[in-house]
Coordinates of C-alpha atoms and ligand atoms in Angstrom, one line a residue:
M1029 CA 12.9 -2.5 -20.8
G1030 CA 12.4 1.2 -21.6
H1031 CA 9.0 2.9 -22.1
D1032 CA 9.4 2.9 -25.9
T1033 CA 9.4 -0.9 -26.1
S1034 CA 6.4 -1.0 -23.9
L1035 CA 4.6 1.4 -26.1
D1036 CA 5.5 -0.9 -29.0
L1037 CA 4.0 -3.8 -27.2
L1038 CA 0.9 -1.9 -26.3
T1039 CA 0.5 -0.8 -30.0
R1040 CA 0.7 -4.3 -31.2
A1041 CA -1.8 -5.6 -28.7
F1042 CA -4.0 -2.5 -29.5
D1043 CA -3.9 -3.4 -33.2
R1044 CA -5.0 -6.9 -32.6
F1045 CA -7.8 -5.9 -30.3
S1046 CA -9.0 -3.1 -32.5
K1047 CA -9.5 -5.6 -35.3
W1048 CA -12.0 -7.5 -33.1
M1049 CA -13.6 -4.2 -32.0
S1050 CA -14.1 -3.1 -35.7
Q1051 CA -16.2 -6.2 -36.4
Y1052 CA -19.0 -4.4 -34.6
A1053 CA -20.5 -1.1 -35.7
K1054 CA -19.1 2.0 -34.1
P1055 CA -20.0 5.0 -36.3
T1056 CA -18.2 8.3 -35.7
V1057 CA -20.5 11.0 -34.5
E1058 CA -20.0 14.8 -34.6
S1059 CA -20.8 15.4 -30.9
L1060 CA -17.9 13.1 -29.8
D1061 CA -15.5 12.8 -32.8
G1062 CA -15.8 16.2 -34.7
D1063 CA -12.6 17.6 -36.2
E1064 CA -12.5 20.4 -33.7
I1065 CA -12.8 18.0 -30.8
Q1066 CA -9.7 16.0 -32.1
V1067 CA -7.7 19.2 -32.4
R1068 CA -8.7 20.4 -29.0
A1069 CA -7.9 17.0 -27.4
A1070 CA -4.4 17.1 -28.9
E1071 CA -3.8 20.5 -27.4
V1072 CA -5.2 19.5 -24.1
L1073 CA -3.0 16.5 -23.9
T1074 CA 0.1 18.6 -24.5
S1075 CA -0.9 21.0 -21.7
L1076 CA -1.6 18.0 -19.5
A1077 CA 2.0 16.8 -20.1
E1078 CA 3.2 20.2 -19.0
R1079 CA 1.0 20.3 -15.9
L1080 CA 2.1 16.8 -14.9
E1081 CA 5.6 18.2 -14.6
G1082 CA 4.3 19.8 -11.4
N1083 CA 4.7 16.4 -9.8
Y1084 CA 7.6 15.3 -7.7
P1085 CA 9.6 12.7 -9.7
F1086 CA 7.9 9.6 -8.2
H1087 CA 9.6 7.4 -10.8
S1088 CA 13.1 8.4 -9.8
G1089 CA 15.5 6.8 -7.4
L1090 CA 15.9 10.3 -5.9
Y1091 CA 12.3 10.2 -4.8
A1092 CA 12.5 8.3 -1.5
G1093 CA 9.6 9.9 0.3
Q1094 CA 6.1 8.6 0.5
M1095 CA 4.6 5.3 -0.8
L1096 CA 4.5 6.4 -4.4
K1097 CA 5.8 4.9 -7.6
P1098 CA 4.6 4.3 -11.2
P1099 CA 3.1 0.9 -12.0
H1100 CA 5.1 -1.6 -14.0
D1101 CA 4.9 -1.2 -17.8
V1102 CA 3.0 -4.5 -18.2
A1103 CA 0.4 -3.3 -15.7
W1104 CA -0.3 0.1 -17.3
A1105 CA -0.2 -1.3 -20.8
A1106 CA -2.7 -4.0 -19.8
Y1107 CA -4.8 -1.4 -18.1
A1108 CA -4.8 1.0 -21.1
L1109 CA -5.6 -1.9 -23.6
T1110 CA -8.5 -3.0 -21.5
M1111 CA -9.8 0.6 -21.2
L1112 CA -10.6 0.5 -24.9
I1113 CA -13.7 -1.5 -24.0
N1114 CA -13.9 -0.5 -20.3
P1115 CA -15.5 -3.7 -18.8
N1116 CA -17.2 -3.6 -15.4
N1117 CA -16.4 -6.4 -13.0
H1118 CA -19.6 -5.8 -11.1
A1119 CA -21.4 -8.5 -13.0
L1120 CA -20.2 -11.4 -15.2
D1121 CA -22.0 -9.9 -18.2
G1122 CA -20.3 -6.5 -17.6
G1123 CA -16.9 -8.1 -18.4
P1124 CA -16.7 -11.9 -18.8
P1125 CA -13.0 -12.2 -19.4
T1126 CA -11.9 -9.7 -16.7
S1127 CA -14.3 -11.2 -14.2
Q1128 CA -12.7 -14.6 -15.0
M1129 CA -9.3 -13.1 -14.5
E1130 CA -10.3 -11.7 -11.1
K1131 CA -11.5 -15.1 -10.1
E1132 CA -8.3 -16.7 -11.2
L1133 CA -6.0 -14.2 -9.5
I1134 CA -7.7 -14.2 -6.1
P1135 CA -6.4 -17.6 -5.1
E1136 CA -2.9 -16.5 -6.1
I1137 CA -3.1 -13.4 -3.9
A1138 CA -4.6 -15.5 -1.1
G1139 CA -1.8 -18.0 -1.4
M1140 CA 0.7 -15.4 -0.3
F1141 CA -1.0 -15.7 3.1
G1142 CA -1.4 -19.4 3.2
Y1143 CA -5.1 -19.1 2.5
K1144 CA -6.2 -22.3 0.8
H1145 CA -8.9 -23.1 -1.7
G1146 CA -12.4 -22.1 -1.0
I1147 CA -11.8 -18.7 0.6
L1148 CA -13.8 -15.7 -0.5
G1149 CA -12.2 -12.6 -1.9
H1150 CA -12.3 -9.9 -4.6
L1151 CA -10.6 -6.7 -5.7
T1152 CA -11.7 -3.3 -4.4
S1153 CA -11.0 0.2 -5.4
S1154 CA -8.6 0.7 -2.5
G1155 CA -7.3 -0.5 0.8
T1156 CA -9.7 1.8 2.7
I1157 CA -12.7 0.2 1.0
A1158 CA -11.3 -3.3 1.5
N1159 CA -10.9 -2.6 5.2
L1160 CA -14.4 -1.1 5.3
E1161 CA -15.7 -4.4 4.0
A1162 CA -13.8 -6.4 6.5
L1163 CA -15.0 -4.2 9.3
W1164 CA -18.6 -4.4 8.0
V1165 CA -18.4 -8.2 8.1
A1166 CA -16.9 -7.9 11.6
R1167 CA -20.0 -5.9 12.7
K1168 CA -22.4 -8.4 11.0
I1169 CA -20.8 -11.2 13.0
N1170 CA -20.5 -9.3 16.3
P1171 CA -23.1 -6.6 16.1
T1172 CA -22.7 -5.2 19.6
K1173 CA -19.0 -5.6 20.0
A1174 CA -16.2 -3.1 19.4
V1175 CA -13.2 -3.2 17.1
G1176 CA -9.7 -2.9 18.6
F1177 CA -6.5 -1.7 16.9
S1178 CA -3.2 -0.1 18.1
S1179 CA -2.2 3.5 17.7
Q1180 CA 0.0 2.3 14.8
A1181 CA -3.0 1.3 12.7
H1182 CA -4.0 3.3 9.6
Y1183 CA -6.0 6.3 10.5
T1184 CA -8.9 5.1 8.3
H1185 CA -9.9 2.3 10.7
A1186 CA -11.2 4.8 13.3
R1187 CA -13.0 6.6 10.5
M1188 CA -14.5 3.4 9.1
C1189 CA -15.7 2.4 12.5
E1190 CA -17.5 5.7 12.7
V1191 CA -19.0 5.2 9.3
L1192 CA -20.3 1.8 10.4
G1193 CA -21.4 2.9 13.8
I1194 CA -19.0 0.5 15.6
R1195 CA -17.3 1.4 18.8
S1196 CA -13.5 1.2 18.6
F1197 CA -10.7 0.8 21.1
V1198 CA -7.1 1.9 20.7
I1199 CA -5.0 -0.8 22.2
P1200 CA -1.9 0.7 24.0
T1201 CA 1.5 -0.4 22.8
D1202 CA 5.0 0.1 24.1
A1203 CA 7.8 2.0 22.3
D1204 CA 8.7 -1.2 20.3
G1205 CA 5.1 -1.6 19.2
N1206 CA 4.2 -4.6 21.5
W1207 CA 0.5 -4.7 22.3
D1208 CA -0.6 -4.3 25.9
V1209 CA -1.8 -7.8 26.4
D1210 CA -3.4 -7.1 29.8
F1211 CA -5.5 -4.4 28.3
L1212 CA -6.7 -6.8 25.6
E1213 CA -7.5 -9.4 28.3
Q1214 CA -9.4 -6.9 30.5
N1215 CA -11.5 -5.7 27.6
A1216 CA -11.9 -9.0 25.8
S1217 CA -15.7 -9.3 26.5
E1218 CA -16.3 -6.0 24.7
I1219 CA -14.0 -6.6 21.7
G1220 CA -15.4 -8.6 18.7
T1221 CA -12.5 -8.1 16.3
V1222 CA -9.0 -6.8 16.4
V1223 CA -7.1 -5.2 13.5
V1224 CA -3.4 -6.3 13.3
T1225 CA -1.3 -4.2 10.9
M1226 CA 1.2 -6.2 8.9
G1227 CA 3.5 -3.4 7.9
T1228 CA 2.5 -0.1 9.5
T1229 CA 2.2 2.8 7.1
G1230 CA 4.4 5.0 9.3
M1231 CA 7.5 2.8 10.0
G1232 CA 6.8 -0.4 8.2
R1233 CA 6.5 -2.4 11.4
V1234 CA 4.9 -5.8 11.4
E1235 CA 2.7 -6.1 14.5
P1236 CA 3.4 -9.2 16.6
L1237 CA 0.6 -11.5 15.3
H1238 CA 2.4 -14.4 17.0
T1239 CA 1.6 -13.0 20.4
I1240 CA -1.8 -11.5 19.5
L1241 CA -3.4 -14.4 17.6
P1242 CA -3.1 -17.2 20.2
L1243 CA -4.6 -14.8 22.8
C1244 CA -7.4 -13.7 20.6
K1245 CA -8.2 -17.4 19.8
K1246 CA -8.4 -18.1 23.4
M1247 CA -10.7 -15.2 24.1
G1248 CA -12.9 -15.7 21.0
I1249 CA -11.9 -12.5 19.3
R1250 CA -11.8 -12.3 15.5
V1251 CA -8.5 -11.2 13.8
H1252 CA -8.4 -9.0 10.8
L1253 CA -5.0 -8.3 9.1
D1254 CA -4.4 -5.0 7.5
A1255 CA -1.6 -6.0 5.2
A1256 CA -2.4 -3.2 2.7
Y1257 CA 1.2 -2.1 2.7
G1258 CA 3.2 -5.0 3.9
G1259 CA 1.3 -8.0 2.5
Y1260 CA 3.6 -8.8 -0.3
F1261 CA 6.6 -9.0 2.1
S1262 CA 5.2 -12.4 3.2
L1263 CA 7.0 -13.6 0.0
I1264 CA 10.4 -13.0 1.6
S1265 CA 9.4 -14.4 5.0
R1266 CA 9.4 -17.9 3.5
S1267 CA 13.2 -17.7 3.2
G1268 CA 13.6 -16.2 6.6
E1269 CA 14.9 -12.9 5.3
I1270 CA 12.3 -11.1 7.5
D1271 CA 11.1 -12.4 10.9
A1272 CA 8.7 -15.2 9.9
R1273 CA 7.0 -15.7 13.2
A1274 CA 4.1 -13.3 12.5
W1275 CA 3.9 -14.2 8.8
S1276 CA 3.7 -17.9 9.4
L1277 CA 0.3 -17.4 11.1
T1278 CA -1.5 -15.3 8.5
S1279 CA -3.6 -18.2 7.3
E1280 CA -5.3 -18.3 10.7
A1281 CA -6.7 -14.7 10.4
D1282 CA -10.4 -14.3 9.7
S1283 CA -9.8 -11.7 7.0
I1284 CA -6.9 -10.0 5.2
V1285 CA -6.5 -6.8 3.2
V1286 CA -3.7 -6.2 0.8
D1287 CA -3.2 -3.4 -1.7
P1288 CA -1.7 -4.5 -5.1
H1289 CA -1.5 -0.8 -5.8
K1290 CA 1.1 -0.4 -3.1
H1291 CA 3.6 -3.2 -3.6
G1292 CA 2.0 -5.2 -6.4
L1293 CA 3.2 -2.9 -9.2
Q1294 CA -0.4 -1.7 -10.0
P1295 CA -1.9 1.6 -10.9
Y1296 CA -4.2 3.1 -8.1
G1297 CA -7.6 1.6 -7.9
C1298 CA -6.5 -1.9 -6.8
G1299 CA -7.1 -3.1 -3.3
C1300 CA -8.1 -6.6 -2.2
V1301 CA -10.1 -8.2 0.6
L1302 CA -10.0 -11.9 1.5
F1303 CA -12.2 -13.8 4.0
R1304 CA -11.2 -17.2 5.3
D1305 CA -14.8 -18.4 5.7
P1306 CA -16.6 -18.2 2.4
K1307 CA -19.9 -18.2 4.3
V1308 CA -19.6 -14.5 5.0
G1309 CA -20.7 -14.1 1.3
L1310 CA -24.2 -14.5 2.6
F1311 CA -24.0 -11.0 4.2
Y1312 CA -23.8 -9.5 0.8
K1313 CA -27.1 -10.9 -0.4
H1314 CA -29.2 -8.4 -2.3
D1315 CA -31.5 -8.3 -5.3
S1316 CA -30.5 -6.2 -8.2
P1317 CA -33.2 -5.9 -10.9
Y1318 CA -30.8 -4.8 -13.7
T1319 CA -27.5 -6.6 -13.6
Y1320 CA -27.4 -10.4 -13.4
F1321 CA -28.7 -12.1 -16.5
S1322 CA -26.1 -14.3 -18.1
S1323 CA -25.6 -17.2 -15.8
D1324 CA -26.1 -18.8 -12.4
E1325 CA -22.4 -18.6 -11.7
L1326 CA -21.0 -16.3 -9.0
H1327 CA -21.1 -12.7 -10.0
L1328 CA -18.4 -10.7 -8.2
G1329 CA -20.9 -8.0 -7.6
E1330 CA -22.7 -10.4 -5.3
I1331 CA -19.8 -10.5 -2.9
S1332 CA -18.7 -6.9 -3.1
L1333 CA -19.8 -3.8 -1.2
E1334 CA -19.0 -1.6 -4.3
C1335 CA -21.1 -1.9 -7.4
S1336 CA -19.0 -0.8 -10.5
R1337 CA -15.4 -1.8 -10.4
A1338 CA -12.8 -1.4 -13.2
G1339 CA -12.3 -4.7 -15.1
A1340 CA -9.1 -3.0 -16.3
A1341 CA -7.8 -3.2 -12.7
A1342 CA -8.3 -7.0 -12.8
A1343 CA -6.7 -7.2 -16.3
A1344 CA -3.7 -5.2 -15.1
L1345 CA -3.1 -7.4 -12.0
W1346 CA -3.7 -10.6 -14.0
A1347 CA -1.2 -9.6 -16.6
T1348 CA 1.3 -8.5 -14.0
L1349 CA 1.0 -11.9 -12.2
Q1350 CA 1.8 -13.7 -15.4
V1351 CA 5.2 -12.0 -15.5
F1352 CA 5.8 -11.5 -11.8
D1353 CA 4.7 -14.7 -10.3
L1354 CA 4.3 -15.1 -6.6
G1355 CA 6.0 -18.5 -6.4
A1356 CA 9.0 -19.3 -4.2
G1357 CA 12.1 -17.9 -6.0
G1358 CA 9.8 -16.1 -8.4
R1359 CA 10.1 -12.6 -9.9
M1360 CA 7.9 -10.9 -7.4
E1361 CA 10.0 -12.2 -4.5
A1362 CA 13.0 -10.6 -6.1
V1363 CA 11.2 -7.2 -6.3
L1364 CA 10.4 -7.3 -2.6
R1365 CA 14.0 -8.4 -1.8
D1366 CA 15.5 -5.5 -3.7
C1367 CA 13.3 -3.0 -1.9
R1368 CA 14.2 -4.3 1.5
N1369 CA 17.8 -4.6 0.7
A1370 CA 17.8 -0.9 -0.5
A1371 CA 16.4 0.1 2.9
L1372 CA 18.9 -2.0 4.8
T1373 CA 21.8 -0.6 2.8
F1374 CA 20.5 2.9 3.2
A1375 CA 20.1 2.4 7.0
R1376 CA 23.7 1.4 7.2
E1377 CA 25.1 4.2 5.0
V1378 CA 23.1 7.1 6.4
V1379 CA 24.6 6.8 9.9
A1380 CA 28.2 6.5 8.7
A1381 CA 29.1 10.2 8.7
N1382 CA 27.5 10.7 12.2
N1383 CA 25.1 13.4 10.8
Y1384 CA 22.0 11.1 11.1
I1385 CA 20.7 8.5 13.5
L1386 CA 18.1 5.8 12.9
I1387 CA 15.0 5.8 15.0
E1388 CA 15.0 2.0 14.6
Q1389 CA 16.2 -0.7 12.3
P1390 CA 13.9 -1.0 9.3
E1391 CA 11.8 -4.2 9.4
L1392 CA 10.5 -3.9 5.8
D1393 CA 11.5 -1.1 3.4
I1394 CA 10.7 2.1 5.3
V1395 CA 13.5 3.9 7.1
V1396 CA 12.8 6.6 9.8
Y1397 CA 15.8 8.7 10.8
C1398 CA 16.7 12.1 11.9
P1399 CA 19.6 14.6 11.8
L1400 CA 21.7 14.7 15.0
V1401 CA 22.0 18.3 16.2
R1402 CA 23.8 19.3 19.4
D1403 CA 24.2 22.8 20.8
E1404 CA 25.8 24.0 24.1
S1405 CA 22.7 22.7 26.1
G1406 CA 22.8 19.2 24.5
I1407 CA 20.4 17.5 22.0
R1408 CA 17.0 19.2 22.0
S1409 CA 14.0 17.7 20.3
S1410 CA 12.9 21.0 18.9
E1411 CA 16.2 21.4 17.1
I1412 CA 15.9 17.9 15.6
S1413 CA 12.4 18.9 14.4
R1414 CA 13.6 22.2 13.0
K1415 CA 16.5 20.7 11.1
S1416 CA 14.5 17.8 9.7
S1417 CA 12.0 20.3 8.2
E1418 CA 14.8 22.4 6.7
I1419 CA 16.5 19.3 5.1
F1420 CA 13.1 18.2 3.8
H1421 CA 12.3 21.5 2.2
A1422 CA 15.9 22.2 0.9
G1423 CA 16.0 18.8 -0.7
M1424 CA 12.6 19.3 -2.4
N1425 CA 13.6 22.7 -3.7
G1426 CA 17.1 21.7 -4.9
D1427 CA 18.0 21.7 -8.6
R1428 CA 18.6 18.7 -10.8
N1429 CA 22.0 18.1 -9.3
N1430 CA 21.2 18.1 -5.6
A1431 CA 17.4 17.6 -5.3
L1432 CA 16.3 14.9 -3.0
F1433 CA 12.7 13.9 -2.0
V1434 CA 12.1 12.5 1.4
S1435 CA 9.2 12.8 3.7
L1436 CA 8.5 14.2 7.2
Y1437 CA 7.1 12.0 10.0
Q1438 CA 6.1 12.8 13.6
I1439 CA 7.0 10.5 16.4
D1440 CA 6.5 10.3 20.1
P1441 CA 9.5 11.5 22.1
V1442 CA 9.7 8.0 23.8
Q1443 CA 10.6 6.5 20.4
L1444 CA 13.7 8.8 20.2
K1445 CA 14.6 8.4 23.9
S1446 CA 15.5 4.8 23.4
V1447 CA 18.2 5.8 20.9
L1448 CA 19.1 9.1 22.4
P1449 CA 18.9 8.7 26.2
D1450 CA 20.2 12.2 26.9
L1451 CA 17.6 13.9 24.7
I1452 CA 16.2 17.1 26.1
Q1453 CA 12.5 16.8 25.4
D1454 CA 11.1 20.2 24.8
Q1455 CA 8.2 19.2 22.5
E1456 CA 5.1 17.0 22.5
K1457 CA 5.9 15.4 19.1
I1458 CA 9.2 15.3 17.2
T1459 CA 9.4 15.7 13.5
V1460 CA 11.9 13.4 11.8
L1461 CA 12.6 12.1 8.3
R1462 CA 11.2 9.1 6.6
S1463 CA 12.0 7.3 3.4
V1464 CA 10.1 4.6 1.7
F1465 CA 12.4 2.4 -0.5
M1466 CA 9.6 0.8 -2.5
K1467 CA 11.4 0.9 -5.9
P1468 CA 13.8 -1.9 -6.7
H1469 CA 16.2 0.5 -8.4
H1470 CA 16.6 2.3 -5.1
K1471 CA 19.2 -0.3 -4.3
M1472 CA 21.5 1.4 -6.9
M1473 CA 20.8 4.9 -5.4
T1474 CA 21.5 4.6 -1.7
T1475 CA 25.0 6.0 -1.9
E1476 CA 23.9 9.0 -3.9
I1477 CA 20.9 9.6 -1.6
V1478 CA 23.2 9.6 1.4
R1479 CA 25.7 11.9 -0.3
R1480 CA 22.8 14.4 -1.0
L1481 CA 21.5 14.0 2.6
N1482 CA 25.0 14.8 4.0
D1483 CA 25.2 17.9 1.7
L1484 CA 21.8 19.0 2.9
Y1485 CA 22.9 18.5 6.4
R1486 CA 25.8 20.9 5.9
Q1487 CA 23.8 23.4 3.8
T1488 CA 21.1 23.8 6.5
D1489 CA 23.5 24.6 9.3
Ligands
PLP1154 C1 -2.3 2.5 2.5 C2 -2.8 1.8 3.7 C3 -4.2 1.8 3.9 C4 -5.2 2.6 3.0 O1 -5.2 2.0 1.7 P1 -5.6 2.9 0.5 O2 -5.4 2.0 -0.7 O3 -4.7 4.1 0.5 O4 -7.0 3.4 0.6 C5 -4.7 1.1 5.0 N1 -3.9 0.4 5.8 C6 -2.5 0.5 5.6 C7 -1.6 -0.3 6.6 C8 -2.0 1.2 4.6 O5 -0.6 1.3 4.4

């Protein structure tokens, strides 16, 4: 389906909804709708289109860099349509239909993690805010205890702990990402909650929940899952395509964060937080003199740290889930499978010409790799860093026929030592290349991406 068709669909829905809107008075007014304003707005939109060309082509299969892609057409069309009236999901009377949609979709999202009926959850403006809420609840439950997470955790956890005034621990891990269980045991009395990352932002690793969770249960430590990036991959753990050991235990976590604006085909502004025990809702209790009038039913603003939230975000996610269902064998599962298969194919193809090596096999759809450069003294880490940067910049500055967009990533030398035992380590950190294959159409592009990478390898010699 091309964008024209989607525009047609949007226009039809727009026409229908405008009819309803026109039943209520909305006079035009000079200060907002004057002729000059219309003319100026048209000009500005043209210059906006021009300025947007300053982006990297996030929509393209040749963009295999950071976690960036456009939302699905159904999501942006639903968002745009809803924006005509701009409901606020803070309170039921701020957007009755979109609040209802949010209530309907939360159990579906929760179901990906085996969370059953009766859990508490809502959408947020981002993964960061969703994690903030989960850590805020962690502090409410264990006011004097610390939060622990590994060095692979998203950088915002340390920051949010600072915001909340909670102490935090970095739990040491080995080169493969296994947690130092002895450290956890030794510090158990001080740690109230641990954050386990299900799909690390850097390498897409799923932290070993199956070893961490039983231990935490034994020691009375709460478990929060940061599945902002990786959450949707639980869909393909059911068929055993990815290691299911960690995923099969998600329903036992105390709270979970997932970002529909990462793998759920949504525009930015759509995170989600879920709590297994609905009683945590009591922590949110507050009185608001101006918002809740319409009913005694649950207002989402009563269980959310944020006040105003875009009803359009709920509408977009709701609409998307009607098309891309989360069921076994459903359309969303196919999307995740395509992304992971693209990463696996790329990982196989990129090493074929011996110009590149993998830092490790991809677990989800993120591949970390680097050019192999050898001089008379051997393989030096500084040379790998230099060449990675050159390839990155040359790709980004290439013309239409040879441009390629990847990203740079810094790793610890120990991570490279395991694949290059004779590495001469002459740097603290090594810069390597990283590609996120989060677009299903990447699976048709891996050969072309690898061809361009091999060209770039030769050009930068
Ligand atoms: C992206 C990400 C976050 C932050 O989410 P935002 O939506 O960018 O605020 C947190 N944790 C992980 C693992 C992430 O990948």
